[in-house]
Amino acid sequence: MRHFIRFTAVGVIATAVHYLVLIAGVEWGRWPAFIASGFGAVVGAQVAYAGNRWFTFAHTGSVTASWPRFQATALAGALLGMAIVALGVRLGVHYVLAQVVATLTSLVLTFAINRRWTFAA
Protein backbone atom coordinates (compact mmCIF):
# COMPACT_ATOMS: atom_id res chain seq x y z
CA MET A 1 0.00 0.00 0.00
CA ARG A 2 2.92 2.35 0.74
CA HIS A 3 4.13 2.01 -2.85
CA PHE A 4 0.68 2.78 -4.22
CA ILE A 5 0.40 5.93 -2.07
CA ARG A 6 3.83 7.11 -3.21
CA PHE A 7 3.00 6.21 -6.82
CA THR A 8 -0.17 8.28 -6.56
CA ALA A 9 1.72 11.26 -5.03
CA VAL A 10 4.28 11.22 -7.85
CA GLY A 11 1.41 10.79 -10.28
CA VAL A 12 -0.31 13.93 -8.98
CA ILE A 13 2.78 15.99 -9.81
CA ALA A 14 3.33 14.31 -13.19
CA THR A 15 -0.37 14.64 -13.98
CA ALA A 16 -0.30 18.36 -13.17
CA VAL A 17 2.53 18.75 -15.70
CA HIS A 18 0.57 16.62 -18.20
CA TYR A 19 -2.57 18.75 -17.79
CA LEU A 20 -0.63 22.03 -18.06
CA VAL A 21 0.84 20.88 -21.38
CA LEU A 22 -2.57 19.60 -22.51
CA ILE A 23 -4.37 22.84 -21.73
CA ALA A 24 -1.57 25.02 -23.15
CA GLY A 25 -1.53 22.94 -26.32
CA VAL A 26 -5.28 23.19 -26.84
CA GLU A 27 -5.86 26.76 -25.70
CA TRP A 28 -2.70 28.48 -26.94
CA GLY A 29 -1.39 26.11 -29.58
CA ARG A 30 -4.82 25.22 -30.99
CA TRP A 31 -3.73 21.57 -31.20
CA PRO A 32 -6.36 18.83 -31.35
CA ALA A 33 -7.03 17.67 -27.79
CA PHE A 34 -5.85 14.10 -28.38
CA ILE A 35 -2.49 15.35 -29.72
CA ALA A 36 -2.04 17.72 -26.77
CA SER A 37 -2.97 14.82 -24.47
CA GLY A 38 -0.27 12.63 -26.01
CA PHE A 39 2.39 15.33 -25.86
CA GLY A 40 1.45 16.11 -22.24
CA ALA A 41 1.71 12.43 -21.42
CA VAL A 42 5.25 12.28 -22.82
CA VAL A 43 6.37 15.29 -20.77
CA GLY A 44 4.58 14.06 -17.64
CA ALA A 45 6.12 10.61 -18.07
CA GLN A 46 9.62 12.03 -17.65
CA VAL A 47 8.59 13.62 -14.34
CA ALA A 48 6.90 10.38 -13.30
CA TYR A 49 9.93 8.25 -14.17
CA ALA A 50 12.25 10.26 -11.97
CA GLY A 51 9.82 10.36 -9.06
CA ASN A 52 8.92 6.69 -9.26
CA ARG A 53 12.49 5.51 -9.70
CA TRP A 54 13.84 7.35 -6.68
CA PHE A 55 10.84 7.97 -4.41
CA THR A 56 8.18 5.33 -5.04
CA PHE A 57 10.23 2.21 -5.64
CA ALA A 58 13.72 3.36 -4.50
CA HIS A 59 15.00 1.49 -7.53
CA THR A 60 18.76 1.05 -7.66
CA GLY A 61 18.87 -1.03 -10.82
CA SER A 62 20.18 0.16 -14.13
CA VAL A 63 18.55 3.19 -15.72
CA THR A 64 19.24 1.60 -19.09
CA ALA A 65 16.91 -1.25 -18.12
CA SER A 66 14.17 0.65 -16.27
CA TRP A 67 13.88 3.78 -18.44
CA PRO A 68 12.89 1.98 -21.69
CA ARG A 69 10.43 -0.19 -19.75
CA PHE A 70 8.90 2.86 -18.13
CA GLN A 71 8.65 4.62 -21.49
CA ALA A 72 6.93 1.58 -23.04
CA THR A 73 4.45 1.52 -20.16
CA ALA A 74 3.91 5.28 -20.42
CA LEU A 75 3.40 4.96 -24.17
CA ALA A 76 0.71 2.34 -23.64
CA GLY A 77 -0.97 4.61 -21.08
CA ALA A 78 -0.64 7.63 -23.42
CA LEU A 79 -2.17 5.78 -26.36
CA LEU A 80 -5.05 4.60 -24.19
CA GLY A 81 -5.49 8.16 -22.92
CA MET A 82 -5.40 9.63 -26.41
CA ALA A 83 -8.07 7.19 -27.55
CA ILE A 84 -10.28 8.03 -24.57
CA VAL A 85 -9.84 11.79 -25.11
CA ALA A 86 -10.54 11.50 -28.85
CA LEU A 87 -13.67 9.45 -28.17
CA GLY A 88 -14.82 11.80 -25.42
CA VAL A 89 -14.39 14.90 -27.58
CA ARG A 90 -16.18 13.14 -30.46
CA LEU A 91 -19.08 12.44 -28.08
CA GLY A 92 -19.19 16.10 -27.01
CA VAL A 93 -17.41 15.75 -23.66
CA HIS A 94 -15.08 18.61 -22.69
CA TYR A 95 -11.48 17.57 -23.34
CA VAL A 96 -10.37 18.09 -19.72
CA LEU A 97 -13.17 15.87 -18.41
CA ALA A 98 -12.27 13.24 -21.01
CA GLN A 99 -8.65 13.46 -19.84
CA VAL A 100 -9.74 12.91 -16.22
CA VAL A 101 -11.46 9.69 -17.30
CA ALA A 102 -8.33 8.69 -19.23
CA THR A 103 -6.08 9.41 -16.26
CA LEU A 104 -8.17 7.36 -13.85
CA THR A 105 -8.43 4.51 -16.33
CA SER A 106 -4.67 4.19 -16.76
CA LEU A 107 -3.65 4.74 -13.11
CA VAL A 108 -4.16 1.21 -11.84
CA LEU A 109 -2.93 -0.40 -15.06
CA THR A 110 0.34 1.52 -15.21
CA PHE A 111 0.98 1.06 -11.47
CA ALA A 112 0.71 -2.71 -11.82
CA ILE A 113 2.99 -2.80 -14.86
CA ASN A 114 5.59 -0.50 -13.31
CA ARG A 115 5.64 -2.37 -10.02
CA ARG A 116 5.94 -5.84 -11.56
CA TRP A 117 8.08 -5.11 -14.60
CA THR A 118 9.69 -1.65 -14.81
CA PHE A 119 11.03 -1.37 -11.27
CA ALA A 120 11.08 -5.04 -10.30
CA ALA A 121 13.86 -5.96 -7.89
PDB file of N, CA, C and O in Angstrom, residues 15 18-19 21-23 25-26 31-41 76-106:
ATOM      1  N   THR A  15       0.912  14.354 -13.339  1.00  0.00           N
ATOM      2  CA  THR A  15      -0.370  14.639 -13.979  1.00  0.00           C
ATOM      3  C   THR A  15      -0.597  16.139 -14.097  1.00  0.00           C
ATOM      4  O   THR A  15      -1.128  16.613 -15.108  1.00  0.00           O
ATOM      5  N   HIS A  18       1.298  17.125 -17.033  1.00  0.00           N
ATOM      6  CA  HIS A  18       0.568  16.623 -18.199  1.00  0.00           C
ATOM      7  C   HIS A  18      -0.591  17.562 -18.543  1.00  0.00           C
ATOM      8  O   HIS A  18      -0.757  17.975 -19.695  1.00  0.00           O
ATOM      9  N   TYR A  19      -1.394  17.917 -17.549  1.00  0.00           N
ATOM     10  CA  TYR A  19      -2.570  18.754 -17.788  1.00  0.00           C
ATOM     11  C   TYR A  19      -2.174  20.170 -18.206  1.00  0.00           C
ATOM     12  O   TYR A  19      -2.859  20.781 -19.036  1.00  0.00           O
ATOM     13  N   VAL A  21       0.464  20.986 -19.967  1.00  0.00           N
ATOM     14  CA  VAL A  21       0.843  20.877 -21.375  1.00  0.00           C
ATOM     15  C   VAL A  21      -0.406  20.679 -22.233  1.00  0.00           C
ATOM     16  O   VAL A  21      -0.546  21.302 -23.296  1.00  0.00           O
ATOM     17  N   LEU A  22      -1.322  19.834 -21.787  1.00  0.00           N
ATOM     18  CA  LEU A  22      -2.573  19.596 -22.509  1.00  0.00           C
ATOM     19  C   LEU A  22      -3.341  20.898 -22.722  1.00  0.00           C
ATOM     20  O   LEU A  22      -3.704  21.251 -23.847  1.00  0.00           O
ATOM     21  N   ILE A  23      -3.569  21.614 -21.649  1.00  0.00           N
ATOM     22  CA  ILE A  23      -4.367  22.844 -21.729  1.00  0.00           C
ATOM     23  C   ILE A  23      -3.647  23.909 -22.556  1.00  0.00           C
ATOM     24  O   ILE A  23      -4.269  24.570 -23.395  1.00  0.00           O
ATOM     25  N   GLY A  25      -1.490  23.380 -24.929  1.00  0.00           N
ATOM     26  CA  GLY A  25      -1.531  22.942 -26.322  1.00  0.00           C
ATOM     27  C   GLY A  25      -2.859  23.223 -26.989  1.00  0.00           C
ATOM     28  O   GLY A  25      -2.919  23.672 -28.141  1.00  0.00           O
ATOM     29  N   VAL A  26      -3.939  22.971 -26.269  1.00  0.00           N
ATOM     30  CA  VAL A  26      -5.282  23.191 -26.840  1.00  0.00           C
ATOM     31  C   VAL A  26      -5.614  24.677 -26.901  1.00  0.00           C
ATOM     32  O   VAL A  26      -6.048  25.192 -27.938  1.00  0.00           O
ATOM     33  N   TRP A  31      -3.929  22.957 -30.790  1.00  0.00           N
ATOM     34  CA  TRP A  31      -3.734  21.573 -31.200  1.00  0.00           C
ATOM     35  C   TRP A  31      -5.020  20.799 -30.959  1.00  0.00           C
ATOM     36  O   TRP A  31      -5.790  21.131 -30.052  1.00  0.00           O
ATOM     37  N   PRO A  32      -5.254  19.730 -31.686  1.00  0.00           N
ATOM     38  CA  PRO A  32      -6.357  18.834 -31.347  1.00  0.00           C
ATOM     39  C   PRO A  32      -6.116  18.266 -29.942  1.00  0.00           C
ATOM     40  O   PRO A  32      -4.969  17.990 -29.568  1.00  0.00           O
ATOM     41  N   ALA A  33      -7.165  18.094 -29.190  1.00  0.00           N
ATOM     42  CA  ALA A  33      -7.034  17.675 -27.791  1.00  0.00           C
ATOM     43  C   ALA A  33      -6.291  16.352 -27.644  1.00  0.00           C
ATOM     44  O   ALA A  33      -5.480  16.189 -26.726  1.00  0.00           O
ATOM     45  N   PHE A  34      -6.519  15.393 -28.538  1.00  0.00           N
ATOM     46  CA  PHE A  34      -5.855  14.103 -28.376  1.00  0.00           C
ATOM     47  C   PHE A  34      -4.347  14.218 -28.627  1.00  0.00           C
ATOM     48  O   PHE A  34      -3.561  13.526 -27.988  1.00  0.00           O
ATOM     49  N   ILE A  35      -3.919  15.126 -29.493  1.00  0.00           N
ATOM     50  CA  ILE A  35      -2.486  15.353 -29.724  1.00  0.00           C
ATOM     51  C   ILE A  35      -1.864  16.017 -28.497  1.00  0.00           C
ATOM     52  O   ILE A  35      -0.799  15.613 -28.025  1.00  0.00           O
ATOM     53  N   ALA A  36      -2.532  17.041 -27.971  1.00  0.00           N
ATOM     54  CA  ALA A  36      -2.043  17.715 -26.774  1.00  0.00           C
ATOM     55  C   ALA A  36      -1.992  16.745 -25.594  1.00  0.00           C
ATOM     56  O   ALA A  36      -1.073  16.803 -24.774  1.00  0.00           O
ATOM     57  N   SER A  37      -2.958  15.837 -25.516  1.00  0.00           N
ATOM     58  CA  SER A  37      -2.966  14.820 -24.473  1.00  0.00           C
ATOM     59  C   SER A  37      -1.734  13.918 -24.587  1.00  0.00           C
ATOM     60  O   SER A  37      -1.063  13.629 -23.599  1.00  0.00           O
ATOM     61  N   GLY A  38      -1.434  13.485 -25.798  1.00  0.00           N
ATOM     62  CA  GLY A  38      -0.267  12.626 -26.013  1.00  0.00           C
ATOM     63  C   GLY A  38       1.035  13.333 -25.696  1.00  0.00           C
ATOM     64  O   GLY A  38       1.915  12.771 -25.043  1.00  0.00           O
ATOM     65  N   PHE A  39       1.171  14.577 -26.137  1.00  0.00           N
ATOM     66  CA  PHE A  39       2.389  15.334 -25.855  1.00  0.00           C
ATOM     67  C   PHE A  39       2.535  15.581 -24.356  1.00  0.00           C
ATOM     68  O   PHE A  39       3.619  15.437 -23.794  1.00  0.00           O
ATOM     69  N   GLY A  40       1.423  15.917 -23.695  1.00  0.00           N
ATOM     70  CA  GLY A  40       1.455  16.110 -22.244  1.00  0.00           C
ATOM     71  C   GLY A  40       1.846  14.834 -21.516  1.00  0.00           C
ATOM     72  O   GLY A  40       2.575  14.866 -20.523  1.00  0.00           O
ATOM     73  N   ALA A  41       1.373  13.714 -22.026  1.00  0.00           N
ATOM     74  CA  ALA A  41       1.712  12.429 -21.416  1.00  0.00           C
ATOM     75  C   ALA A  41       3.206  12.144 -21.519  1.00  0.00           C
ATOM     76  O   ALA A  41       3.814  11.631 -20.571  1.00  0.00           O
ATOM     77  N   ALA A  76       1.979   3.077 -23.650  1.00  0.00           N
ATOM     78  CA  ALA A  76       0.707   2.344 -23.641  1.00  0.00           C
ATOM     79  C   ALA A  76      -0.378   3.172 -22.939  1.00  0.00           C
ATOM     80  O   ALA A  76      -1.502   3.285 -23.436  1.00  0.00           O
ATOM     81  N   GLY A  77      -0.019   3.763 -21.798  1.00  0.00           N
ATOM     82  CA  GLY A  77      -0.971   4.612 -21.084  1.00  0.00           C
ATOM     83  C   GLY A  77      -1.357   5.843 -21.891  1.00  0.00           C
ATOM     84  O   GLY A  77      -2.516   6.255 -21.914  1.00  0.00           O
ATOM     85  N   ALA A  78      -0.374   6.442 -22.599  1.00  0.00           N
ATOM     86  CA  ALA A  78      -0.643   7.628 -23.417  1.00  0.00           C
ATOM     87  C   ALA A  78      -1.561   7.295 -24.582  1.00  0.00           C
ATOM     88  O   ALA A  78      -2.490   8.055 -24.884  1.00  0.00           O
ATOM     89  N   LEU A  79      -1.308   6.168 -25.233  1.00  0.00           N
ATOM     90  CA  LEU A  79      -2.168   5.776 -26.357  1.00  0.00           C
ATOM     91  C   LEU A  79      -3.591   5.502 -25.894  1.00  0.00           C
ATOM     92  O   LEU A  79      -4.560   5.899 -26.562  1.00  0.00           O
ATOM     93  N   LEU A  80      -3.715   4.825 -24.759  1.00  0.00           N
ATOM     94  CA  LEU A  80      -5.046   4.596 -24.187  1.00  0.00           C
ATOM     95  C   LEU A  80      -5.708   5.933 -23.879  1.00  0.00           C
ATOM     96  O   LEU A  80      -6.875   6.157 -24.213  1.00  0.00           O
ATOM     97  N   GLY A  81      -4.965   6.840 -23.258  1.00  0.00           N
ATOM     98  CA  GLY A  81      -5.494   8.158 -22.918  1.00  0.00           C
ATOM     99  C   GLY A  81      -5.894   8.958 -24.144  1.00  0.00           C
ATOM    100  O   GLY A  81      -6.950   9.596 -24.169  1.00  0.00           O
ATOM    101  N   MET A  82      -5.072   8.911 -25.178  1.00  0.00           N
ATOM    102  CA  MET A  82      -5.395   9.631 -26.409  1.00  0.00           C
ATOM    103  C   MET A  82      -6.689   9.100 -27.024  1.00  0.00           C
ATOM    104  O   MET A  82      -7.520   9.880 -27.494  1.00  0.00           O
ATOM    105  N   ALA A  83      -6.845   7.785 -26.990  1.00  0.00           N
ATOM    106  CA  ALA A  83      -8.069   7.189 -27.548  1.00  0.00           C
ATOM    107  C   ALA A  83      -9.290   7.618 -26.740  1.00  0.00           C
ATOM    108  O   ALA A  83     -10.336   7.957 -27.307  1.00  0.00           O
ATOM    109  N   ILE A  84      -9.160   7.632 -25.423  1.00  0.00           N
ATOM    110  CA  ILE A  84     -10.284   8.034 -24.572  1.00  0.00           C
ATOM    111  C   ILE A  84     -10.623   9.504 -24.790  1.00  0.00           C
ATOM    112  O   ILE A  84     -11.798   9.879 -24.896  1.00  0.00           O
ATOM    113  N   VAL A  85      -9.597  10.364 -24.874  1.00  0.00           N
ATOM    114  CA  VAL A  85      -9.839  11.794 -25.113  1.00  0.00           C
ATOM    115  C   VAL A  85     -10.479  12.013 -26.481  1.00  0.00           C
ATOM    116  O   VAL A  85     -11.450  12.762 -26.607  1.00  0.00           O
ATOM    117  N   ALA A  86      -9.963  11.351 -27.502  1.00  0.00           N
ATOM    118  CA  ALA A  86     -10.541  11.496 -28.846  1.00  0.00           C
ATOM    119  C   ALA A  86     -12.005  11.066 -28.859  1.00  0.00           C
ATOM    120  O   ALA A  86     -12.862  11.749 -29.426  1.00  0.00           O
ATOM    121  N   LEU A  87     -12.289   9.937 -28.228  1.00  0.00           N
ATOM    122  CA  LEU A  87     -13.668   9.451 -28.168  1.00  0.00           C
ATOM    123  C   LEU A  87     -14.544  10.417 -27.378  1.00  0.00           C
ATOM    124  O   LEU A  87     -15.655  10.747 -27.799  1.00  0.00           O
ATOM    125  N   GLY A  88     -14.048  10.871 -26.237  1.00  0.00           N
ATOM    126  CA  GLY A  88     -14.823  11.804 -25.418  1.00  0.00           C
ATOM    127  C   GLY A  88     -15.157  13.077 -26.164  1.00  0.00           C
ATOM    128  O   GLY A  88     -16.312  13.532 -26.164  1.00  0.00           O
ATOM    129  N   VAL A  89     -14.158  13.662 -26.825  1.00  0.00           N
ATOM    130  CA  VAL A  89     -14.385  14.896 -27.585  1.00  0.00           C
ATOM    131  C   VAL A  89     -15.386  14.642 -28.712  1.00  0.00           C
ATOM    132  O   VAL A  89     -16.289  15.443 -28.954  1.00  0.00           O
ATOM    133  N   ARG A  90     -15.254  13.504 -29.373  1.00  0.00           N
ATOM    134  CA  ARG A  90     -16.179  13.144 -30.460  1.00  0.00           C
ATOM    135  C   ARG A  90     -17.604  13.028 -29.939  1.00  0.00           C
ATOM    136  O   ARG A  90     -18.564  13.347 -30.646  1.00  0.00           O
ATOM    137  N   LEU A  91     -17.749  12.582 -28.684  1.00  0.00           N
ATOM    138  CA  LEU A  91     -19.077  12.439 -28.078  1.00  0.00           C
ATOM    139  C   LEU A  91     -19.570  13.735 -27.441  1.00  0.00           C
ATOM    140  O   LEU A  91     -20.652  13.763 -26.848  1.00  0.00           O
ATOM    141  N   GLY A  92     -18.774  14.802 -27.540  1.00  0.00           N
ATOM    142  CA  GLY A  92     -19.194  16.097 -27.010  1.00  0.00           C
ATOM    143  C   GLY A  92     -18.771  16.367 -25.578  1.00  0.00           C
ATOM    144  O   GLY A  92     -19.212  17.343 -24.977  1.00  0.00           O
ATOM    145  N   VAL A  93     -17.908  15.547 -25.031  1.00  0.00           N
ATOM    146  CA  VAL A  93     -17.408  15.749 -23.664  1.00  0.00           C
ATOM    147  C   VAL A  93     -16.260  16.762 -23.725  1.00  0.00           C
ATOM    148  O   VAL A  93     -15.445  16.728 -24.651  1.00  0.00           O
ATOM    149  N   HIS A  94     -16.181  17.649 -22.748  1.00  0.00           N
ATOM    150  CA  HIS A  94     -15.075  18.611 -22.687  1.00  0.00           C
ATOM    151  C   HIS A  94     -13.758  17.838 -22.582  1.00  0.00           C
ATOM    152  O   HIS A  94     -13.675  16.833 -21.878  1.00  0.00           O
ATOM    153  N   TYR A  95     -12.738  18.314 -23.279  1.00  0.00           N
ATOM    154  CA  TYR A  95     -11.478  17.573 -23.342  1.00  0.00           C
ATOM    155  C   TYR A  95     -10.824  17.351 -21.984  1.00  0.00           C
ATOM    156  O   TYR A  95     -10.193  16.312 -21.762  1.00  0.00           O
ATOM    157  N   VAL A  96     -10.973  18.282 -21.048  1.00  0.00           N
ATOM    158  CA  VAL A  96     -10.367  18.088 -19.721  1.00  0.00           C
ATOM    159  C   VAL A  96     -11.100  16.983 -18.965  1.00  0.00           C
ATOM    160  O   VAL A  96     -10.469  16.142 -18.317  1.00  0.00           O
ATOM    161  N   LEU A  97     -12.408  16.941 -19.051  1.00  0.00           N
ATOM    162  CA  LEU A  97     -13.172  15.869 -18.412  1.00  0.00           C
ATOM    163  C   LEU A  97     -12.816  14.518 -19.032  1.00  0.00           C
ATOM    164  O   LEU A  97     -12.645  13.517 -18.330  1.00  0.00           O
ATOM    165  N   ALA A  98     -12.683  14.484 -20.343  1.00  0.00           N
ATOM    166  CA  ALA A  98     -12.271  13.243 -21.015  1.00  0.00           C
ATOM    167  C   ALA A  98     -10.883  12.817 -20.542  1.00  0.00           C
ATOM    168  O   ALA A  98     -10.621  11.625 -20.331  1.00  0.00           O
ATOM    169  N   GLN A  99      -9.993  13.783 -20.325  1.00  0.00           N
ATOM    170  CA  GLN A  99      -8.649  13.462 -19.835  1.00  0.00           C
ATOM    171  C   GLN A  99      -8.694  12.924 -18.414  1.00  0.00           C
ATOM    172  O   GLN A  99      -7.922  12.032 -18.067  1.00  0.00           O
ATOM    173  N   VAL A 100      -9.586  13.439 -17.584  1.00  0.00           N
ATOM    174  CA  VAL A 100      -9.739  12.907 -16.219  1.00  0.00           C
ATOM    175  C   VAL A 100     -10.120  11.427 -16.280  1.00  0.00           C
ATOM    176  O   VAL A 100      -9.554  10.598 -15.558  1.00  0.00           O
ATOM    177  N   VAL A 101     -11.060  11.096 -17.138  1.00  0.00           N
ATOM    178  CA  VAL A 101     -11.457   9.687 -17.301  1.00  0.00           C
ATOM    179  C   VAL A 101     -10.267   8.861 -17.776  1.00  0.00           C
ATOM    180  O   VAL A 101     -10.006   7.767 -17.265  1.00  0.00           O
ATOM    181  N   ALA A 102      -9.502   9.397 -18.722  1.00  0.00           N
ATOM    182  CA  ALA A 102      -8.328   8.689 -19.235  1.00  0.00           C
ATOM    183  C   ALA A 102      -7.285   8.482 -18.143  1.00  0.00           C
ATOM    184  O   ALA A 102      -6.698   7.396 -18.025  1.00  0.00           O
ATOM    185  N   THR A 103      -7.066   9.494 -17.338  1.00  0.00           N
ATOM    186  CA  THR A 103      -6.081   9.409 -16.255  1.00  0.00           C
ATOM    187  C   THR A 103      -6.473   8.336 -15.249  1.00  0.00           C
ATOM    188  O   THR A 103      -5.643   7.502 -14.856  1.00  0.00           O
ATOM    189  N   LEU A 104      -7.711   8.345 -14.831  1.00  0.00           N
ATOM    190  CA  LEU A 104      -8.170   7.357 -13.850  1.00  0.00           C
ATOM    191  C   LEU A 104      -8.131   5.941 -14.411  1.00  0.00           C
ATOM    192  O   LEU A 104      -7.807   4.991 -13.700  1.00  0.00           O
ATOM    193  N   THR A 105      -8.424   5.825 -15.693  1.00  0.00           N
ATOM    194  CA  THR A 105      -8.429   4.510 -16.331  1.00  0.00           C
ATOM    195  C   THR A 105      -7.030   3.895 -16.348  1.00  0.00           C
ATOM    196  O   THR A 105      -6.849   2.705 -16.106  1.00  0.00           O
ATOM    197  N   SER A 106      -6.032   4.726 -16.628  1.00  0.00           N
ATOM    198  CA  SER A 106      -4.675   4.187 -16.762  1.00  0.00           C
ATOM    199  C   SER A 106      -3.905   4.094 -15.445  1.00  0.00           C
ATOM    200  O   SER A 106      -2.887   3.410 -15.385  1.00  0.00           O
TER     201      SER A 106
END
